[in-house]
Tab-separated table of C-alpha atoms in Angstrom:
chain	number	residue	atom	x	y	z
H	1	CYS	CA	-94.021	-61.977	-36.334
H	2	GLY	CA	-91.627	-64.453	-35.312
H	3	SER	CA	-88.108	-64.769	-34.226
H	4	VAL	CA	-85.112	-65.548	-36.435
H	5	THR	CA	-81.084	-66.252	-34.947
H	6	LEU	CA	-78.866	-65.503	-37.320
H	7	SER	CA	-74.964	-65.840	-37.515
H	8	PHE	CA	-72.357	-65.104	-39.842
H	9	SER	CA	-69.170	-66.294	-40.770
H	10	LYS	CA	-67.401	-62.177	-40.351
H	11	PRO	CA	-67.787	-59.767	-38.055
H	12	ILE	CA	-70.819	-57.140	-38.243
H	13	ALA	CA	-71.515	-53.894	-37.250
H	14	VAL	CA	-74.907	-54.117	-34.936
H	15	ALA	CA	-76.461	-52.662	-32.549
H	16	ALA	CA	-80.098	-53.663	-30.326
H	17	PHE	CA	-82.571	-51.239	-32.092
H	18	HIS	CA	-83.350	-49.841	-28.682
H	19	ASP	CA	-79.633	-48.917	-28.576
H	20	ASN	CA	-79.126	-47.537	-32.196
H	21	SER	CA	-81.707	-48.104	-34.455
H	22	SER	CA	-79.789	-47.530	-37.484
H	23	LEU	CA	-77.535	-50.518	-36.868
H	24	GLY	CA	-80.189	-52.144	-35.339
H	25	ARG	CA	-82.438	-53.121	-38.306
H	26	PHE	CA	-81.907	-55.133	-41.072
H	27	VAL	CA	-83.409	-55.965	-44.741
H	28	MET	CA	-82.974	-59.514	-45.943
H	29	VAL	CA	-82.325	-59.811	-50.211
H	30	ASP	CA	-82.964	-62.150	-52.127
H	31	GLY	CA	-81.507	-61.288	-55.877
H	32	TYR	CA	-82.848	-57.427	-56.050
H	33	ASN	CA	-85.769	-57.956	-53.943
H	34	ALA	CA	-86.283	-57.196	-50.515
H	35	ALA	CA	-87.237	-61.045	-48.786
H	36	GLY	CA	-87.670	-59.858	-45.193
H	37	GLY	CA	-86.373	-57.595	-42.530
H	38	GLY	CA	-86.674	-56.989	-39.218
H	39	ILE	CA	-84.857	-55.511	-36.235
H	40	VAL	CA	-82.295	-56.585	-33.964
H	41	THR	CA	-83.865	-57.572	-30.166
H	42	GLN	CA	-80.070	-59.065	-28.951
H	43	ILE	CA	-76.907	-59.479	-29.688
H	44	ILE	CA	-75.437	-62.976	-28.502
H	45	GLY	CA	-72.038	-63.233	-28.877
H	46	ASP	CA	-69.280	-66.135	-29.334
H	47	GLY	CA	-66.807	-64.583	-26.993
H	48	GLU	CA	-64.411	-64.697	-29.967
H	49	ASN	CA	-64.193	-60.393	-29.433
H	50	THR	CA	-64.307	-60.289	-25.859
H	51	ASP	CA	-61.066	-58.445	-25.500
H	52	ALA	CA	-61.961	-55.977	-28.106
H	53	SER	CA	-62.272	-52.659	-27.114
H	54	PRO	CA	-66.167	-50.906	-27.611
H	55	ILE	CA	-67.240	-49.871	-31.151
H	56	ASP	CA	-68.021	-45.879	-30.959
H	57	TYR	CA	-71.009	-46.306	-33.190
H	58	VAL	CA	-71.895	-42.910	-33.176
H	59	GLN	CA	-68.423	-42.381	-34.890
H	60	PHE	CA	-68.596	-45.490	-37.228
H	61	GLU	CA	-72.161	-44.375	-38.636
H	62	GLU	CA	-71.012	-40.805	-38.969
H	63	GLU	CA	-68.714	-42.408	-41.272
H	64	LEU	CA	-70.286	-44.655	-42.732
H	65	PHE	CA	-73.006	-42.348	-43.931
H	66	ALA	CA	-70.143	-39.187	-44.924
H	67	LEU	CA	-68.662	-42.213	-47.115
H	68	LEU	CA	-72.346	-42.941	-48.456
H	69	LYS	CA	-72.561	-40.042	-49.473
H	70	ARG	CA	-69.232	-39.216	-51.244
H	71	HIS	CA	-70.172	-42.667	-53.052
H	72	PHE	CA	-73.492	-42.300	-54.034
H	73	PRO	CA	-74.343	-38.382	-54.175
H	74	HIS	CA	-77.769	-39.283	-55.692
H	75	ARG	CA	-78.418	-41.374	-53.351
H	76	PHE	CA	-77.748	-39.220	-50.348
H	77	SER	CA	-78.375	-35.205	-51.069
């Protein structure tokens, strides 16, 4: 068990696990191998997107899974 702080050069869709379990977990991949994973417990912003409108995570999740089902029907039957 441990704690890690990740930062990204581009925006990502993320939520705290207790708010949205689908957007609040992650897997770290090295090549084709799962190298680690975890859950998001806290989001620390840098202030760049303070004027952005809130993200509708439910709508985002529905659109994402519809897209995945359309392009990968064998994985989402």
